[in-house]
Each structure stands twice: as C-alpha cells, then as structure tokens.
Amino acid sequence: MDNDVNDPKPTRPDFAGLIQSLLDLRNALHGAALALSDYQCTRDSLVRRAAQQQMLQVIERAKARDYSPGEGH
C-alpha cells in the first residue's frame, strides 16, 4: 500500500496569500458596515420625514376645525 495517498503530508501554507485574503475580507466587511450604516441613516431619515409630514397634516386639520368651547362653556 502507498502510505502517501492515505496520509498526505501537509503543504506549506501560503502566509502572504492568507494575509492578503484576510485583508480583502476585512476591507469587504468594512465596506458592508459603512453601507449598512448609510442605509440605516437613510431609513431613519425617511421615517422621520414621513412622521413629520403626518404631524403637520394633523395640525393643519385641527386648525381648520372650530375647537372653540361654544356657548355656555
């Protein structure tokens, strides 16, 4: 039997390639984190603007109605 086939010898690691791959991964993760942060800011801003618009509409409707207490009050 050939022991080399059943018990392969470990290959020499390519440290430079491994380090470059880890740096690429780090950069990709950093880019994804920035994109998610930008998305969250945009989403928060859009939600805030929609809530502000609804609030202004309610205030305008309230101003348009007569909320005086009326006679006898």
PDB file of N, CA and C in Angstrom:
ATOM      1  N   MET A   1       0.825  -1.183   0.000  1.00  0.00           N
ATOM      2  CA  MET A   1       0.000   0.000   0.000  1.00  0.00           C
ATOM      3  C   MET A   1       0.872   1.250   0.000  1.00  0.00           C
ATOM      4  N   ASP A   2       0.333   2.252  -0.599  1.00  0.00           N
ATOM      5  CA  ASP A   2       1.053   3.505  -0.690  1.00  0.00           C
ATOM      6  C   ASP A   2       0.597   4.418   0.447  1.00  0.00           C
ATOM      7  N   ASN A   3       1.469   4.658   1.417  1.00  0.00           N
ATOM      8  CA  ASN A   3       1.114   5.470   2.584  1.00  0.00           C
ATOM      9  C   ASN A   3       0.936   6.942   2.230  1.00  0.00           C
ATOM     10  N   ASP A   4       1.553   7.394   1.136  1.00  0.00           N
ATOM     11  CA  ASP A   4       1.445   8.799   0.759  1.00  0.00           C
ATOM     12  C   ASP A   4       0.012   9.170   0.389  1.00  0.00           C
ATOM     13  N   VAL A   5      -0.732   8.244  -0.185  1.00  0.00           N
ATOM     14  CA  VAL A   5      -2.110   8.528  -0.587  1.00  0.00           C
ATOM     15  C   VAL A   5      -3.011   8.602   0.639  1.00  0.00           C
ATOM     16  N   ASN A   6      -2.803   7.694   1.597  1.00  0.00           N
ATOM     17  CA  ASN A   6      -3.655   7.652   2.789  1.00  0.00           C
ATOM     18  C   ASN A   6      -3.247   8.679   3.844  1.00  0.00           C
ATOM     19  N   ASP A   7      -2.012   9.084   3.841  1.00  0.00           N
ATOM     20  CA  ASP A   7      -1.506  10.012   4.849  1.00  0.00           C
ATOM     21  C   ASP A   7      -0.769  11.155   4.140  1.00  0.00           C
ATOM     22  N   PRO A   8      -1.529  12.073   3.544  1.00  0.00           N
ATOM     23  CA  PRO A   8      -0.857  13.142   2.798  1.00  0.00           C
ATOM     24  C   PRO A   8      -0.086  14.061   3.735  1.00  0.00           C
ATOM     25  N   LYS A   9       1.036  14.540   3.254  1.00  0.00           N
ATOM     26  CA  LYS A   9       1.846  15.457   4.041  1.00  0.00           C
ATOM     27  C   LYS A   9       1.248  16.864   3.918  1.00  0.00           C
ATOM     28  N   PRO A  10       1.277  17.589   4.993  1.00  0.00           N
ATOM     29  CA  PRO A  10       0.716  18.947   4.918  1.00  0.00           C
ATOM     30  C   PRO A  10       1.540  19.812   3.974  1.00  0.00           C
ATOM     31  N   THR A  11       0.861  20.658   3.260  1.00  0.00           N
ATOM     32  CA  THR A  11       1.562  21.566   2.359  1.00  0.00           C
ATOM     33  C   THR A  11       1.973  22.816   3.124  1.00  0.00           C
ATOM     34  N   ARG A  12       2.979  23.460   2.614  1.00  0.00           N
ATOM     35  CA  ARG A  12       3.462  24.680   3.250  1.00  0.00           C
ATOM     36  C   ARG A  12       2.413  25.775   3.055  1.00  0.00           C
ATOM     37  N   PRO A  13       2.021  26.423   4.137  1.00  0.00           N
ATOM     38  CA  PRO A  13       0.989  27.453   3.998  1.00  0.00           C
ATOM     39  C   PRO A  13       1.520  28.668   3.246  1.00  0.00           C
ATOM     40  N   ASP A  14       0.643  29.270   2.494  1.00  0.00           N
ATOM     41  CA  ASP A  14       0.979  30.494   1.760  1.00  0.00           C
ATOM     42  C   ASP A  14       0.556  31.670   2.635  1.00  0.00           C
ATOM     43  N   PHE A  15       1.445  32.077   3.541  1.00  0.00           N
ATOM     44  CA  PHE A  15       1.111  33.127   4.504  1.00  0.00           C
ATOM     45  C   PHE A  15       0.812  34.467   3.824  1.00  0.00           C
ATOM     46  N   ALA A  16       1.545  34.788   2.795  1.00  0.00           N
ATOM     47  CA  ALA A  16       1.308  36.055   2.104  1.00  0.00           C
ATOM     48  C   ALA A  16      -0.087  36.068   1.470  1.00  0.00           C
ATOM     49  N   GLY A  17      -0.449  34.941   0.845  1.00  0.00           N
ATOM     50  CA  GLY A  17      -1.788  34.841   0.251  1.00  0.00           C
ATOM     51  C   GLY A  17      -2.880  34.864   1.305  1.00  0.00           C
ATOM     52  N   LEU A  18      -2.627  34.187   2.428  1.00  0.00           N
ATOM     53  CA  LEU A  18      -3.594  34.166   3.523  1.00  0.00           C
ATOM     54  C   LEU A  18      -3.792  35.559   4.100  1.00  0.00           C
ATOM     55  N   ILE A  19      -2.697  36.263   4.307  1.00  0.00           N
ATOM     56  CA  ILE A  19      -2.781  37.618   4.854  1.00  0.00           C
ATOM     57  C   ILE A  19      -3.522  38.530   3.884  1.00  0.00           C
ATOM     58  N   GLN A  20      -3.237  38.437   2.601  1.00  0.00           N
ATOM     59  CA  GLN A  20      -3.930  39.266   1.614  1.00  0.00           C
ATOM     60  C   GLN A  20      -5.418  38.938   1.586  1.00  0.00           C
ATOM     61  N   SER A  21      -5.758  37.658   1.668  1.00  0.00           N
ATOM     62  CA  SER A  21      -7.172  37.270   1.689  1.00  0.00           C
ATOM     63  C   SER A  21      -7.879  37.824   2.919  1.00  0.00           C
ATOM     64  N   LEU A  22      -7.204  37.778   4.070  1.00  0.00           N
ATOM     65  CA  LEU A  22      -7.798  38.327   5.292  1.00  0.00           C
ATOM     66  C   LEU A  22      -7.962  39.845   5.201  1.00  0.00           C
ATOM     67  N   LEU A  23      -6.989  40.520   4.591  1.00  0.00           N
ATOM     68  CA  LEU A  23      -7.111  41.970   4.397  1.00  0.00           C
ATOM     69  C   LEU A  23      -8.262  42.309   3.453  1.00  0.00           C
ATOM     70  N   ASP A  24      -8.412  41.521   2.401  1.00  0.00           N
ATOM     71  CA  ASP A  24      -9.525  41.723   1.473  1.00  0.00           C
ATOM     72  C   ASP A  24     -10.862  41.508   2.174  1.00  0.00           C
ATOM     73  N   LEU A  25     -10.919  40.470   3.002  1.00  0.00           N
ATOM     74  CA  LEU A  25     -12.138  40.199   3.762  1.00  0.00           C
ATOM     75  C   LEU A  25     -12.452  41.344   4.717  1.00  0.00           C
ATOM     76  N   ARG A  26     -11.406  41.830   5.411  1.00  0.00           N
ATOM     77  CA  ARG A  26     -11.596  42.951   6.327  1.00  0.00           C
ATOM     78  C   ARG A  26     -12.130  44.175   5.587  1.00  0.00           C
ATOM     79  N   ASN A  27     -11.553  44.475   4.428  1.00  0.00           N
ATOM     80  CA  ASN A  27     -11.998  45.626   3.649  1.00  0.00           C
ATOM     81  C   ASN A  27     -13.438  45.462   3.172  1.00  0.00           C
ATOM     82  N   ALA A  28     -13.782  44.252   2.759  1.00  0.00           N
ATOM     83  CA  ALA A  28     -15.157  43.994   2.317  1.00  0.00           C
ATOM     84  C   ALA A  28     -16.143  44.142   3.474  1.00  0.00           C
ATOM     85  N   LEU A  29     -15.777  43.644   4.646  1.00  0.00           N
ATOM     86  CA  LEU A  29     -16.648  43.774   5.818  1.00  0.00           C
ATOM     87  C   LEU A  29     -16.785  45.229   6.243  1.00  0.00           C
ATOM     88  N   HIS A  30     -15.695  45.976   6.161  1.00  0.00           N
ATOM     89  CA  HIS A  30     -15.745  47.396   6.497  1.00  0.00           C
ATOM     90  C   HIS A  30     -16.667  48.139   5.519  1.00  0.00           C
ATOM     91  N   GLY A  31     -16.543  47.826   4.242  1.00  0.00           N
ATOM     92  CA  GLY A  31     -17.423  48.434   3.238  1.00  0.00           C
ATOM     93  C   GLY A  31     -18.881  48.089   3.473  1.00  0.00           C
ATOM     94  N   ALA A  32     -19.155  46.840   3.832  1.00  0.00           N
ATOM     95  CA  ALA A  32     -20.532  46.425   4.116  1.00  0.00           C
ATOM     96  C   ALA A  32     -21.077  47.148   5.349  1.00  0.00           C
ATOM     97  N   ALA A  33     -20.237  47.316   6.368  1.00  0.00           N
ATOM     98  CA  ALA A  33     -20.669  48.026   7.578  1.00  0.00           C
ATOM     99  C   ALA A  33     -21.008  49.474   7.259  1.00  0.00           C
ATOM    100  N   LEU A  34     -20.190  50.120   6.428  1.00  0.00           N
ATOM    101  CA  LEU A  34     -20.473  51.505   6.041  1.00  0.00           C
ATOM    102  C   LEU A  34     -21.762  51.601   5.228  1.00  0.00           C
ATOM    103  N   ALA A  35     -21.966  50.656   4.321  1.00  0.00           N
ATOM    104  CA  ALA A  35     -23.185  50.658   3.510  1.00  0.00           C
ATOM    105  C   ALA A  35     -24.416  50.463   4.386  1.00  0.00           C
ATOM    106  N   LEU A  36     -24.345  49.558   5.350  1.00  0.00           N
ATOM    107  CA  LEU A  36     -25.468  49.340   6.254  1.00  0.00           C
ATOM    108  C   LEU A  36     -25.729  50.576   7.113  1.00  0.00           C
ATOM    109  N   SER A  37     -24.682  51.229   7.548  1.00  0.00           N
ATOM    110  CA  SER A  37     -24.832  52.450   8.333  1.00  0.00           C
ATOM    111  C   SER A  37     -25.509  53.536   7.507  1.00  0.00           C
ATOM    112  N   ASP A  38     -25.073  53.702   6.252  1.00  0.00           N
ATOM    113  CA  ASP A  38     -25.694  54.686   5.367  1.00  0.00           C
ATOM    114  C   ASP A  38     -27.163  54.343   5.135  1.00  0.00           C
ATOM    115  N   TYR A  39     -27.460  53.080   4.923  1.00  0.00           N
ATOM    116  CA  TYR A  39     -28.843  52.651   4.707  1.00  0.00           C
ATOM    117  C   TYR A  39     -29.694  52.953   5.929  1.00  0.00           C
ATOM    118  N   GLN A  40     -29.162  52.669   7.114  1.00  0.00           N
ATOM    119  CA  GLN A  40     -29.914  52.914   8.345  1.00  0.00           C
ATOM    120  C   GLN A  40     -30.193  54.398   8.518  1.00  0.00           C
ATOM    121  N   CYS A  41     -29.200  55.244   8.215  1.00  0.00           N
ATOM    122  CA  CYS A  41     -29.411  56.697   8.314  1.00  0.00           C
ATOM    123  C   CYS A  41     -30.475  57.150   7.329  1.00  0.00           C
ATOM    124  N   THR A  42     -30.446  56.616   6.116  1.00  0.00           N
ATOM    125  CA  THR A  42     -31.448  56.971   5.120  1.00  0.00           C
ATOM    126  C   THR A  42     -32.824  56.519   5.560  1.00  0.00           C
ATOM    127  N   ARG A  43     -32.898  55.327   6.078  1.00  0.00           N
ATOM    128  CA  ARG A  43     -34.189  54.798   6.511  1.00  0.00           C
ATOM    129  C   ARG A  43     -34.742  55.621   7.668  1.00  0.00           C
ATOM    130  N   ASP A  44     -33.901  55.922   8.646  1.00  0.00           N
ATOM    131  CA  ASP A  44     -34.344  56.725   9.775  1.00  0.00           C
ATOM    132  C   ASP A  44     -34.815  58.090   9.306  1.00  0.00           C
ATOM    133  N   SER A  45     -34.113  58.659   8.360  1.00  0.00           N
ATOM    134  CA  SER A  45     -34.454  59.972   7.856  1.00  0.00           C
ATOM    135  C   SER A  45     -35.810  59.939   7.137  1.00  0.00           C
ATOM    136  N   LEU A  46     -36.028  58.921   6.323  1.00  0.00           N
ATOM    137  CA  LEU A  46     -37.294  58.807   5.607  1.00  0.00           C
ATOM    138  C   LEU A  46     -38.459  58.590   6.568  1.00  0.00           C
ATOM    139  N   VAL A  47     -38.261  57.772   7.576  1.00  0.00           N
ATOM    140  CA  VAL A  47     -39.310  57.520   8.568  1.00  0.00           C
ATOM    141  C   VAL A  47     -39.609  58.799   9.334  1.00  0.00           C
ATOM    142  N   ARG A  48     -38.559  59.518   9.688  1.00  0.00           N
ATOM    143  CA  ARG A  48     -38.740  60.765  10.430  1.00  0.00           C
ATOM    144  C   ARG A  48     -39.504  61.781   9.582  1.00  0.00           C
ATOM    145  N   ARG A  49     -39.150  61.888   8.318  1.00  0.00           N
ATOM    146  CA  ARG A  49     -39.844  62.838   7.431  1.00  0.00           C
ATOM    147  C   ARG A  49     -41.312  62.471   7.265  1.00  0.00           C
ATOM    148  N   ALA A  50     -41.604  61.192   7.136  1.00  0.00           N
ATOM    149  CA  ALA A  50     -42.998  60.761   6.995  1.00  0.00           C
ATOM    150  C   ALA A  50     -43.789  61.087   8.258  1.00  0.00           C
ATOM    151  N   ALA A  51     -43.201  60.848   9.418  1.00  0.00           N
ATOM    152  CA  ALA A  51     -43.879  61.159  10.675  1.00  0.00           C
ATOM    153  C   ALA A  51     -44.081  62.662  10.810  1.00  0.00           C
ATOM    154  N   GLN A  52     -43.092  63.434  10.408  1.00  0.00           N
ATOM    155  CA  GLN A  52     -43.214  64.890  10.478  1.00  0.00           C
ATOM    156  C   GLN A  52     -44.338  65.373   9.560  1.00  0.00           C
ATOM    157  N   GLN A  53     -44.428  64.811   8.370  1.00  0.00           N
ATOM    158  CA  GLN A  53     -45.476  65.199   7.431  1.00  0.00           C
ATOM    159  C   GLN A  53     -46.857  64.859   7.989  1.00  0.00           C
ATOM    160  N   GLN A  54     -47.001  63.695   8.585  1.00  0.00           N
ATOM    161  CA  GLN A  54     -48.283  63.314   9.178  1.00  0.00           C
ATOM    162  C   GLN A  54     -48.653  64.253  10.315  1.00  0.00           C
ATOM    163  N   MET A  55     -47.682  64.615  11.130  1.00  0.00           N
ATOM    164  CA  MET A  55     -47.930  65.525  12.237  1.00  0.00           C
ATOM    165  C   MET A  55     -48.400  66.882  11.720  1.00  0.00           C
ATOM    166  N   LEU A  56     -47.749  67.409  10.674  1.00  0.00           N
ATOM    167  CA  LEU A  56     -48.152  68.695  10.115  1.00  0.00           C
ATOM    168  C   LEU A  56     -49.561  68.633   9.535  1.00  0.00           C
ATOM    169  N   GLN A  57     -49.919  67.529   8.912  1.00  0.00           N
ATOM    170  CA  GLN A  57     -51.277  67.367   8.382  1.00  0.00           C
ATOM    171  C   GLN A  57     -52.309  67.363   9.498  1.00  0.00           C
ATOM    172  N   VAL A  58     -52.019  66.678  10.586  1.00  0.00           N
ATOM    173  CA  VAL A  58     -52.950  66.640  11.719  1.00  0.00           C
ATOM    174  C   VAL A  58     -53.107  68.037  12.317  1.00  0.00           C
ATOM    175  N   ILE A  59     -52.016  68.755  12.442  1.00  0.00           N
ATOM    176  CA  ILE A  59     -52.084  70.120  12.995  1.00  0.00           C
ATOM    177  C   ILE A  59     -52.907  71.018  12.084  1.00  0.00           C
ATOM    178  N   GLU A  60     -52.694  70.911  10.771  1.00  0.00           N
ATOM    179  CA  GLU A  60     -53.473  71.734   9.835  1.00  0.00           C
ATOM    180  C   GLU A  60     -54.962  71.395   9.897  1.00  0.00           C
ATOM    181  N   ARG A  61     -55.293  70.106  10.010  1.00  0.00           N
ATOM    182  CA  ARG A  61     -56.704  69.722  10.133  1.00  0.00           C
ATOM    183  C   ARG A  61     -57.292  70.257  11.426  1.00  0.00           C
ATOM    184  N   ALA A  62     -56.521  70.225  12.493  1.00  0.00           N
ATOM    185  CA  ALA A  62     -57.010  70.736  13.778  1.00  0.00           C
ATOM    186  C   ALA A  62     -57.227  72.250  13.705  1.00  0.00           C
ATOM    187  N   LYS A  63     -56.356  72.954  13.019  1.00  0.00           N
ATOM    188  CA  LYS A  63     -56.514  74.408  12.868  1.00  0.00           C
ATOM    189  C   LYS A  63     -57.743  74.741  12.033  1.00  0.00           C
ATOM    190  N   ALA A  64     -58.049  73.899  11.055  1.00  0.00           N
ATOM    191  CA  ALA A  64     -59.171  74.156  10.159  1.00  0.00           C
ATOM    192  C   ALA A  64     -60.510  73.961  10.858  1.00  0.00           C
ATOM    193  N   ARG A  65     -60.570  73.159  11.869  1.00  0.00           N
ATOM    194  CA  ARG A  65     -61.817  72.907  12.610  1.00  0.00           C
ATOM    195  C   ARG A  65     -62.006  73.961  13.675  1.00  0.00           C
ATOM    196  N   ASP A  66     -63.241  74.137  14.070  1.00  0.00           N
ATOM    197  CA  ASP A  66     -63.539  75.097  15.128  1.00  0.00           C
ATOM    198  C   ASP A  66     -63.572  74.346  16.450  1.00  0.00           C
ATOM    199  N   TYR A  67     -62.532  74.540  17.252  1.00  0.00           N
ATOM    200  CA  TYR A  67     -62.470  73.847  18.522  1.00  0.00           C
ATOM    201  C   TYR A  67     -62.812  74.784  19.686  1.00  0.00           C
ATOM    202  N   SER A  68     -63.505  75.859  19.390  1.00  0.00           N
ATOM    203  CA  SER A  68     -63.910  76.748  20.493  1.00  0.00           C
ATOM    204  C   SER A  68     -64.929  76.029  21.350  1.00  0.00           C
ATOM    205  N   PRO A  69     -64.964  76.343  22.629  1.00  0.00           N
ATOM    206  CA  PRO A  69     -65.874  75.627  23.520  1.00  0.00           C
ATOM    207  C   PRO A  69     -67.350  75.872  23.213  1.00  0.00           C
ATOM    208  N   GLY A  70     -67.678  76.909  22.501  1.00  0.00           N
ATOM    209  CA  GLY A  70     -69.075  77.157  22.153  1.00  0.00           C
ATOM    210  C   GLY A  70     -69.797  77.922  23.254  1.00  0.00           C
ATOM    211  N   GLU A  71     -71.092  78.088  23.096  1.00  0.00           N
ATOM    212  CA  GLU A  71     -71.880  78.849  24.062  1.00  0.00           C
ATOM    213  C   GLU A  71     -72.063  78.060  25.343  1.00  0.00           C
ATOM    214  N   GLY A  72     -72.029  78.817  26.451  1.00  0.00           N
ATOM    215  CA  GLY A  72     -72.299  78.196  27.739  1.00  0.00           C
ATOM    216  C   GLY A  72     -71.120  77.477  28.344  1.00  0.00           C
ATOM    217  N   HIS A  73     -70.010  77.515  27.737  1.00  0.00           N
ATOM    218  CA  HIS A  73     -68.844  76.847  28.322  1.00  0.00           C
ATOM    219  C   HIS A  73     -67.810  77.822  28.755  1.00  0.00           C
TER     220      HIS A  73
END
